Amino acid sequence: MDVSVSMTVNGVEHSHAVEPRTLLVHYLRDTLGLTGTNIGCDTSQCGACTVHIDGDAAKSCTVLAVQADGCAVTTIEGIGNGSLHPMQQAFWDEHGLQCGYCTPGMIMASIDLLNRNADPSRAEIRHGLEGNICRCTGYQNIVNAVASAAKEMAGADA
Ligand code: FES
Ligand code: FES
């Protein structure tokens, strides 16, 4: 029997009837058509599905849609306000991606990282992103991108 879920996604209210077993990532991709959130594994390891739930990063393959009932969810589509978010710009500038499959999750996790620690060391960046796997870049340019975004965002706050 379907159950009703309501949540705000990228500032827009949504209500749907879903199967109780529906994962949040499937709700976002299949019901709302927000396919920027990727699925890269079936073991909760890769982080490609990372979104923000009430401001905190979460792997949306580990959350049932019904568990996000009443929450505010942000996906990669919701961070830019019509232009690139500073974190997206930093990934672009620092070549922090190759195939791009991990990138939406990396960016959502990186924004959360800076929300919790605005001036992380490179070791703290690596530790903060250890739940996100990249098969292409070797991580160096991802760390460069997050460090660059931290500087840029600190300047914007000043
Ligand atoms: S799809 Fe890999 S952690 Fe969610
Ligand atoms: S850029 Fe290809 S998996 Fe990260």
Short mmCIF file of N, CA and C and ligand atoms in Angstrom, two decimals:
data_model
loop_
_atom_site.label_atom_id
_atom_site.label_comp_id
_atom_site.label_asym_id
_atom_site.label_seq_id
_atom_site.Cartn_x
_atom_site.Cartn_y
_atom_site.Cartn_z
N MET A 1 0.84 -1.19 0.00
CA MET A 1 0.00 0.00 0.00
C MET A 1 0.88 1.25 0.00
N ASP A 2 0.59 2.17 -0.90
CA ASP A 2 1.39 3.38 -0.99
C ASP A 2 1.16 4.28 0.23
N VAL A 3 2.16 5.08 0.51
CA VAL A 3 2.06 6.05 1.60
C VAL A 3 2.36 7.43 1.03
N SER A 4 1.84 8.44 1.70
CA SER A 4 2.00 9.79 1.22
C SER A 4 3.28 10.41 1.79
N VAL A 5 4.06 11.05 0.93
CA VAL A 5 5.24 11.80 1.42
C VAL A 5 5.16 13.22 0.88
N SER A 6 5.59 14.13 1.73
CA SER A 6 5.68 15.54 1.33
C SER A 6 7.05 16.05 1.74
N MET A 7 7.69 16.74 0.85
CA MET A 7 8.98 17.36 1.20
C MET A 7 9.23 18.53 0.26
N THR A 8 10.10 19.40 0.72
CA THR A 8 10.52 20.51 -0.13
C THR A 8 11.83 20.12 -0.77
N VAL A 9 11.87 20.17 -2.09
CA VAL A 9 13.10 19.82 -2.81
C VAL A 9 13.52 21.03 -3.63
N ASN A 10 14.70 21.53 -3.33
CA ASN A 10 15.23 22.72 -4.00
C ASN A 10 14.23 23.88 -3.94
N GLY A 11 13.56 23.99 -2.78
CA GLY A 11 12.67 25.11 -2.54
C GLY A 11 11.26 24.92 -3.06
N VAL A 12 10.98 23.77 -3.69
CA VAL A 12 9.64 23.52 -4.24
C VAL A 12 8.98 22.40 -3.44
N GLU A 13 7.73 22.61 -3.05
CA GLU A 13 7.00 21.60 -2.27
C GLU A 13 6.54 20.48 -3.19
N HIS A 14 6.70 19.24 -2.73
CA HIS A 14 6.24 18.08 -3.49
C HIS A 14 5.49 17.14 -2.55
N SER A 15 4.40 16.56 -3.06
CA SER A 15 3.68 15.52 -2.33
C SER A 15 3.35 14.41 -3.31
N HIS A 16 3.64 13.17 -2.93
CA HIS A 16 3.36 12.02 -3.78
C HIS A 16 3.02 10.81 -2.92
N ALA A 17 2.31 9.89 -3.54
CA ALA A 17 2.11 8.59 -2.92
C ALA A 17 3.22 7.67 -3.43
N VAL A 18 3.95 7.04 -2.52
CA VAL A 18 5.07 6.17 -2.92
C VAL A 18 4.96 4.84 -2.18
N GLU A 19 5.62 3.83 -2.75
CA GLU A 19 5.74 2.58 -2.01
C GLU A 19 6.62 2.84 -0.78
N PRO A 20 6.30 2.25 0.35
CA PRO A 20 7.09 2.49 1.57
C PRO A 20 8.57 2.18 1.40
N ARG A 21 8.90 1.24 0.48
CA ARG A 21 10.31 0.86 0.31
C ARG A 21 11.08 1.80 -0.62
N THR A 22 10.41 2.82 -1.16
CA THR A 22 11.07 3.70 -2.13
C THR A 22 12.23 4.45 -1.49
N LEU A 23 13.40 4.33 -2.09
CA LEU A 23 14.56 5.07 -1.60
C LEU A 23 14.46 6.53 -2.04
N LEU A 24 15.02 7.40 -1.22
CA LEU A 24 14.98 8.83 -1.56
C LEU A 24 15.63 9.08 -2.93
N VAL A 25 16.73 8.39 -3.22
CA VAL A 25 17.39 8.63 -4.50
C VAL A 25 16.47 8.27 -5.66
N HIS A 26 15.70 7.21 -5.52
CA HIS A 26 14.77 6.84 -6.59
C HIS A 26 13.63 7.83 -6.69
N TYR A 27 13.17 8.32 -5.55
CA TYR A 27 12.11 9.35 -5.57
C TYR A 27 12.60 10.59 -6.31
N LEU A 28 13.82 11.02 -5.98
CA LEU A 28 14.36 12.23 -6.61
C LEU A 28 14.53 12.03 -8.12
N ARG A 29 15.10 10.89 -8.50
CA ARG A 29 15.41 10.67 -9.91
C ARG A 29 14.17 10.30 -10.72
N ASP A 30 13.40 9.34 -10.21
CA ASP A 30 12.35 8.75 -11.03
C ASP A 30 11.03 9.50 -10.92
N THR A 31 10.71 9.99 -9.73
CA THR A 31 9.44 10.70 -9.56
C THR A 31 9.59 12.17 -9.89
N LEU A 32 10.66 12.79 -9.41
CA LEU A 32 10.84 14.23 -9.63
C LEU A 32 11.69 14.55 -10.86
N GLY A 33 12.35 13.55 -11.43
CA GLY A 33 13.15 13.79 -12.63
C GLY A 33 14.44 14.53 -12.37
N LEU A 34 14.90 14.52 -11.13
CA LEU A 34 16.15 15.22 -10.77
C LEU A 34 17.31 14.22 -10.88
N THR A 35 17.78 14.04 -12.10
CA THR A 35 18.74 12.97 -12.37
C THR A 35 20.19 13.40 -12.16
N GLY A 36 20.41 14.59 -11.63
CA GLY A 36 21.77 14.98 -11.27
C GLY A 36 22.31 14.17 -10.11
N THR A 37 21.46 13.67 -9.28
CA THR A 37 21.87 12.80 -8.17
C THR A 37 22.08 11.40 -8.74
N ASN A 38 23.30 10.90 -8.66
CA ASN A 38 23.64 9.63 -9.32
C ASN A 38 23.58 8.44 -8.38
N ILE A 39 23.49 7.28 -8.97
CA ILE A 39 23.58 6.01 -8.24
C ILE A 39 24.83 5.31 -8.75
N GLY A 40 25.79 5.09 -7.86
CA GLY A 40 27.05 4.49 -8.30
C GLY A 40 27.36 3.16 -7.69
N CYS A 41 26.52 2.68 -6.78
CA CYS A 41 26.81 1.41 -6.13
C CYS A 41 25.51 0.89 -5.52
N ASP A 42 25.57 -0.32 -4.99
CA ASP A 42 24.43 -0.80 -4.21
C ASP A 42 24.89 -1.23 -2.82
N THR A 43 25.96 -0.56 -2.36
CA THR A 43 26.53 -0.92 -1.06
C THR A 43 26.68 0.28 -0.13
N SER A 44 26.13 1.43 -0.52
CA SER A 44 26.19 2.66 0.30
C SER A 44 27.60 3.19 0.48
N GLN A 45 28.49 2.87 -0.47
CA GLN A 45 29.90 3.25 -0.30
C GLN A 45 30.33 4.44 -1.15
N CYS A 46 29.70 4.67 -2.31
CA CYS A 46 30.35 5.55 -3.30
C CYS A 46 30.07 7.03 -3.08
N GLY A 47 28.92 7.38 -2.53
CA GLY A 47 28.60 8.78 -2.28
C GLY A 47 28.10 9.55 -3.50
N ALA A 48 27.95 8.89 -4.64
CA ALA A 48 27.46 9.59 -5.84
C ALA A 48 26.05 10.14 -5.65
N CYS A 49 25.35 9.59 -4.67
CA CYS A 49 23.95 9.95 -4.44
C CYS A 49 23.79 11.01 -3.35
N THR A 50 24.87 11.67 -2.95
CA THR A 50 24.82 12.59 -1.80
C THR A 50 23.96 13.82 -2.09
N VAL A 51 23.06 14.10 -1.19
CA VAL A 51 22.21 15.30 -1.23
C VAL A 51 22.28 15.93 0.17
N HIS A 52 21.61 17.04 0.34
CA HIS A 52 21.47 17.62 1.67
C HIS A 52 20.04 17.41 2.16
N ILE A 53 19.92 16.96 3.40
CA ILE A 53 18.61 16.84 4.04
C ILE A 53 18.63 17.75 5.26
N ASP A 54 17.77 18.73 5.24
CA ASP A 54 17.77 19.77 6.29
C ASP A 54 19.18 20.30 6.51
N GLY A 55 19.91 20.50 5.42
CA GLY A 55 21.22 21.15 5.48
C GLY A 55 22.40 20.24 5.69
N ASP A 56 22.16 18.97 5.98
CA ASP A 56 23.28 18.05 6.21
C ASP A 56 23.40 17.05 5.06
N ALA A 57 24.64 16.76 4.68
CA ALA A 57 24.86 15.79 3.61
C ALA A 57 24.38 14.42 4.04
N ALA A 58 23.75 13.72 3.09
CA ALA A 58 23.29 12.36 3.36
C ALA A 58 23.33 11.59 2.05
N LYS A 59 23.64 10.31 2.15
CA LYS A 59 23.60 9.45 0.96
C LYS A 59 22.15 9.06 0.73
N SER A 60 21.61 9.54 -0.37
CA SER A 60 20.15 9.38 -0.56
C SER A 60 19.76 7.95 -0.92
N CYS A 61 20.76 7.07 -1.13
CA CYS A 61 20.43 5.66 -1.32
C CYS A 61 20.30 4.95 0.02
N THR A 62 20.62 5.64 1.10
CA THR A 62 20.53 5.02 2.42
C THR A 62 19.31 5.54 3.20
N VAL A 63 18.49 6.35 2.54
CA VAL A 63 17.36 6.99 3.19
C VAL A 63 16.09 6.63 2.43
N LEU A 64 15.07 6.22 3.13
CA LEU A 64 13.78 6.00 2.48
C LEU A 64 13.12 7.36 2.23
N ALA A 65 12.36 7.43 1.15
CA ALA A 65 11.65 8.68 0.88
C ALA A 65 10.77 9.06 2.07
N VAL A 66 10.16 8.08 2.70
CA VAL A 66 9.27 8.40 3.83
C VAL A 66 10.04 8.97 5.02
N GLN A 67 11.33 8.63 5.11
CA GLN A 67 12.14 9.21 6.19
C GLN A 67 12.44 10.68 5.96
N ALA A 68 12.31 11.13 4.72
CA ALA A 68 12.53 12.55 4.41
C ALA A 68 11.22 13.33 4.42
N ASP A 69 10.15 12.66 4.83
CA ASP A 69 8.86 13.35 4.89
C ASP A 69 8.97 14.59 5.80
N GLY A 70 8.55 15.72 5.28
CA GLY A 70 8.57 16.96 6.06
C GLY A 70 9.91 17.68 6.03
N CYS A 71 10.89 17.11 5.33
CA CYS A 71 12.24 17.70 5.31
C CYS A 71 12.43 18.64 4.12
N ALA A 72 13.52 19.39 4.20
CA ALA A 72 13.97 20.21 3.08
C ALA A 72 15.18 19.52 2.46
N VAL A 73 15.02 19.12 1.22
CA VAL A 73 16.09 18.40 0.51
C VAL A 73 16.68 19.32 -0.55
N THR A 74 17.99 19.30 -0.65
CA THR A 74 18.66 20.04 -1.72
C THR A 74 19.48 19.06 -2.54
N THR A 75 19.34 19.16 -3.86
CA THR A 75 20.13 18.33 -4.76
C THR A 75 21.09 19.23 -5.54
N ILE A 76 21.92 18.62 -6.35
CA ILE A 76 22.89 19.38 -7.14
C ILE A 76 22.17 20.42 -8.01
N GLU A 77 20.94 20.12 -8.42
CA GLU A 77 20.21 21.08 -9.27
C GLU A 77 19.81 22.33 -8.50
N GLY A 78 19.87 22.25 -7.16
CA GLY A 78 19.31 23.33 -6.35
C GLY A 78 20.34 24.28 -5.76
N ILE A 79 21.62 24.12 -6.09
CA ILE A 79 22.62 24.91 -5.36
C ILE A 79 23.07 26.17 -6.08
N GLY A 80 22.75 26.28 -7.38
CA GLY A 80 23.40 27.34 -8.15
C GLY A 80 22.64 28.64 -8.29
N ASN A 81 21.34 28.62 -8.09
CA ASN A 81 20.54 29.83 -8.32
C ASN A 81 20.78 30.43 -9.69
N GLY A 82 20.82 29.58 -10.71
CA GLY A 82 20.94 30.08 -12.08
C GLY A 82 22.37 30.29 -12.55
N SER A 83 23.33 30.25 -11.64
CA SER A 83 24.73 30.30 -12.06
C SER A 83 25.47 29.24 -11.25
N LEU A 84 26.75 29.09 -11.51
CA LEU A 84 27.47 28.05 -10.79
C LEU A 84 27.68 28.45 -9.33
N HIS A 85 27.44 27.51 -8.43
CA HIS A 85 27.81 27.68 -7.02
C HIS A 85 29.35 27.78 -6.96
N PRO A 86 29.91 28.52 -6.01
CA PRO A 86 31.38 28.61 -5.92
C PRO A 86 32.06 27.26 -5.88
N MET A 87 31.41 26.25 -5.30
CA MET A 87 32.03 24.92 -5.29
C MET A 87 32.04 24.33 -6.70
N GLN A 88 30.97 24.52 -7.46
CA GLN A 88 30.96 24.03 -8.84
C GLN A 88 32.04 24.75 -9.66
N GLN A 89 32.14 26.05 -9.46
CA GLN A 89 33.14 26.83 -10.20
C GLN A 89 34.54 26.35 -9.86
N ALA A 90 34.78 26.04 -8.59
CA ALA A 90 36.10 25.58 -8.16
C ALA A 90 36.43 24.22 -8.77
N PHE A 91 35.46 23.32 -8.84
CA PHE A 91 35.70 22.02 -9.49
C PHE A 91 36.03 22.24 -10.96
N TRP A 92 35.34 23.19 -11.59
CA TRP A 92 35.60 23.52 -13.00
C TRP A 92 37.03 24.07 -13.13
N ASP A 93 37.36 25.07 -12.31
CA ASP A 93 38.65 25.76 -12.44
C ASP A 93 39.82 24.84 -12.13
N GLU A 94 39.65 23.96 -11.16
CA GLU A 94 40.76 23.11 -10.70
C GLU A 94 40.77 21.74 -11.38
N HIS A 95 39.89 21.56 -12.35
CA HIS A 95 39.80 20.27 -13.05
C HIS A 95 39.58 19.14 -12.04
N GLY A 96 38.61 19.35 -11.17
CA GLY A 96 38.33 18.38 -10.12
C GLY A 96 37.44 17.24 -10.57
N LEU A 97 37.40 17.00 -11.85
CA LEU A 97 36.58 15.89 -12.36
C LEU A 97 37.13 15.42 -13.69
N GLN A 98 36.79 14.17 -13.99
CA GLN A 98 37.09 13.65 -15.33
C GLN A 98 35.78 13.16 -15.95
N CYS A 99 35.32 11.96 -15.59
CA CYS A 99 34.05 11.50 -16.19
C CYS A 99 32.87 12.26 -15.62
N GLY A 100 33.00 12.76 -14.40
CA GLY A 100 31.94 13.56 -13.79
C GLY A 100 30.90 12.77 -13.02
N TYR A 101 31.02 11.45 -13.02
CA TYR A 101 29.94 10.67 -12.39
C TYR A 101 29.86 10.91 -10.88
N CYS A 102 31.03 11.04 -10.25
CA CYS A 102 31.03 11.25 -8.80
C CYS A 102 30.76 12.70 -8.43
N THR A 103 30.82 13.60 -9.42
CA THR A 103 30.92 15.03 -9.13
C THR A 103 29.73 15.62 -8.38
N PRO A 104 28.49 15.32 -8.75
CA PRO A 104 27.38 15.89 -7.96
C PRO A 104 27.47 15.54 -6.47
N GLY A 105 27.77 14.27 -6.20
CA GLY A 105 27.89 13.86 -4.80
C GLY A 105 29.09 14.49 -4.13
N MET A 106 30.22 14.57 -4.87
CA MET A 106 31.42 15.22 -4.32
C MET A 106 31.12 16.67 -3.95
N ILE A 107 30.41 17.35 -4.83
CA ILE A 107 30.14 18.77 -4.59
C ILE A 107 29.19 18.94 -3.40
N MET A 108 28.17 18.11 -3.32
CA MET A 108 27.24 18.23 -2.19
C MET A 108 27.96 17.90 -0.87
N ALA A 109 28.82 16.90 -0.89
CA ALA A 109 29.57 16.55 0.32
C ALA A 109 30.57 17.66 0.67
N SER A 110 31.16 18.27 -0.36
CA SER A 110 32.16 19.33 -0.13
C SER A 110 31.51 20.59 0.45
N ILE A 111 30.34 20.92 -0.02
CA ILE A 111 29.63 22.08 0.54
C ILE A 111 29.32 21.83 2.01
N ASP A 112 28.87 20.64 2.32
CA ASP A 112 28.58 20.29 3.71
C ASP A 112 29.85 20.36 4.55
N LEU A 113 30.95 19.89 3.99
CA LEU A 113 32.24 19.93 4.69
C LEU A 113 32.58 21.37 5.07
N LEU A 114 32.46 22.30 4.10
CA LEU A 114 32.80 23.70 4.38
C LEU A 114 31.78 24.35 5.31
N ASN A 115 30.54 23.88 5.28
CA ASN A 115 29.56 24.41 6.24
C ASN A 115 29.97 24.08 7.67
N ARG A 116 30.63 22.94 7.83
CA ARG A 116 31.03 22.51 9.18
C ARG A 116 32.43 22.98 9.55
N ASN A 117 33.26 23.26 8.54
CA ASN A 117 34.64 23.68 8.77
C ASN A 117 35.04 24.58 7.60
N ALA A 118 34.95 25.88 7.81
CA ALA A 118 35.12 26.83 6.71
C ALA A 118 36.56 26.91 6.21
N ASP A 119 37.50 26.45 7.01
CA ASP A 119 38.91 26.56 6.62
C ASP A 119 39.64 25.24 6.87
N PRO A 120 39.27 24.21 6.15
CA PRO A 120 39.84 22.89 6.43
C PRO A 120 41.26 22.76 5.88
N SER A 121 42.07 21.97 6.57
CA SER A 121 43.38 21.59 6.03
C SER A 121 43.16 20.58 4.91
N ARG A 122 44.21 20.33 4.15
CA ARG A 122 44.07 19.34 3.08
C ARG A 122 43.76 17.96 3.66
N ALA A 123 44.33 17.66 4.81
CA ALA A 123 44.03 16.38 5.45
C ALA A 123 42.56 16.33 5.88
N GLU A 124 42.05 17.45 6.37
CA GLU A 124 40.64 17.48 6.79
C GLU A 124 39.72 17.36 5.58
N ILE A 125 40.12 17.93 4.44
CA ILE A 125 39.31 17.78 3.23
C ILE A 125 39.27 16.30 2.83
N ARG A 126 40.43 15.67 2.82
CA ARG A 126 40.47 14.24 2.46
C ARG A 126 39.63 13.41 3.42
N HIS A 127 39.75 13.71 4.71
CA HIS A 127 38.97 12.96 5.70
C HIS A 127 37.47 13.23 5.50
N GLY A 128 37.13 14.50 5.22
CA GLY A 128 35.72 14.85 5.08
C GLY A 128 35.07 14.22 3.87
N LEU A 129 35.86 13.89 2.87
CA LEU A 129 35.31 13.31 1.63
C LEU A 129 35.56 11.81 1.54
N GLU A 130 35.91 11.18 2.65
CA GLU A 130 36.26 9.76 2.55
C GLU A 130 35.05 8.88 2.23
N GLY A 131 33.86 9.42 2.38
CA GLY A 131 32.67 8.65 2.01
C GLY A 131 32.28 8.79 0.55
N ASN A 132 33.11 9.50 -0.22
CA ASN A 132 32.82 9.70 -1.64
C ASN A 132 33.98 9.15 -2.47
N ILE A 133 33.65 8.25 -3.36
CA ILE A 133 34.67 7.57 -4.17
C ILE A 133 34.73 8.19 -5.57
N CYS A 134 35.95 8.44 -6.03
CA CYS A 134 36.18 8.87 -7.41
C CYS A 134 37.08 7.85 -8.07
N ARG A 135 36.67 7.34 -9.22
CA ARG A 135 37.45 6.32 -9.94
C ARG A 135 38.44 6.95 -10.91
N CYS A 136 38.36 8.26 -11.10
CA CYS A 136 39.13 8.86 -12.20
C CYS A 136 40.28 9.76 -11.75
N THR A 137 40.04 10.65 -10.82
CA THR A 137 40.93 11.81 -10.69
C THR A 137 42.15 11.57 -9.83
N GLY A 138 42.13 10.57 -8.98
CA GLY A 138 43.21 10.45 -7.99
C GLY A 138 43.06 11.42 -6.84
N TYR A 139 41.97 12.16 -6.83
CA TYR A 139 41.56 13.02 -5.70
C TYR A 139 42.33 14.33 -5.58
N GLN A 140 43.55 14.42 -6.13
CA GLN A 140 44.37 15.60 -5.89
C GLN A 140 43.64 16.88 -6.32
N ASN A 141 43.07 16.87 -7.51
CA ASN A 141 42.41 18.07 -7.99
C ASN A 141 41.08 18.33 -7.28
N ILE A 142 40.48 17.30 -6.74
CA ILE A 142 39.27 17.48 -5.93
C ILE A 142 39.64 18.23 -4.65
N VAL A 143 40.73 17.81 -4.03
CA VAL A 143 41.19 18.51 -2.82
C VAL A 143 41.55 19.95 -3.17
N ASN A 144 42.22 20.14 -4.31
CA ASN A 144 42.54 21.51 -4.75
C ASN A 144 41.27 22.33 -4.91
N ALA A 145 40.24 21.74 -5.48
CA ALA A 145 38.98 22.45 -5.74
C ALA A 145 38.32 22.87 -4.43
N VAL A 146 38.29 21.98 -3.46
CA VAL A 146 37.63 22.30 -2.19
C VAL A 146 38.43 23.38 -1.45
N ALA A 147 39.76 23.27 -1.50
CA ALA A 147 40.59 24.30 -0.86
C ALA A 147 40.37 25.65 -1.53
N SER A 148 40.26 25.64 -2.85
CA SER A 148 40.03 26.88 -3.59
C SER A 148 38.64 27.46 -3.27
N ALA A 149 37.66 26.60 -3.21
CA ALA A 149 36.30 27.07 -2.87
C ALA A 149 36.26 27.64 -1.46
N ALA A 150 37.01 27.03 -0.54
CA ALA A 150 37.03 27.53 0.83
C ALA A 150 37.55 28.96 0.86
N LYS A 151 38.61 29.22 0.09
CA LYS A 151 39.16 30.58 0.01
C LYS A 151 38.14 31.53 -0.59
N GLU A 152 37.54 31.11 -1.68
CA GLU A 152 36.57 31.94 -2.40
C GLU A 152 35.37 32.25 -1.51
N MET A 153 34.87 31.25 -0.82
CA MET A 153 33.67 31.44 0.00
C MET A 153 34.00 32.26 1.25
N ALA A 154 35.21 32.12 1.77
CA ALA A 154 35.62 32.96 2.91
C ALA A 154 35.68 34.41 2.47
N GLY A 155 36.17 34.65 1.25
CA GLY A 155 36.22 36.01 0.72
C GLY A 155 34.84 36.59 0.53
N ALA A 156 33.89 35.74 0.10
CA ALA A 156 32.52 36.21 -0.11
C ALA A 156 31.85 36.58 1.20
N ASP A 157 32.25 35.88 2.29
CA ASP A 157 31.65 36.14 3.60
C ASP A 157 32.23 37.40 4.24
N ALA A 158 33.45 37.78 3.79
CA ALA A 158 34.16 38.88 4.46
C ALA A 158 33.47 40.22 4.25
S1 FES B 1 24.68 5.13 -4.70
FE1 FES B 1 26.63 4.65 -3.83
S2 FES B 1 26.47 5.45 -1.80
FE2 FES B 1 24.53 5.86 -2.67
S1 FES B 2 35.42 11.99 -12.12
FE1 FES B 2 34.95 9.96 -12.75
S2 FES B 2 34.39 8.98 -10.89
FE2 FES B 2 35.11 10.92 -10.26
#
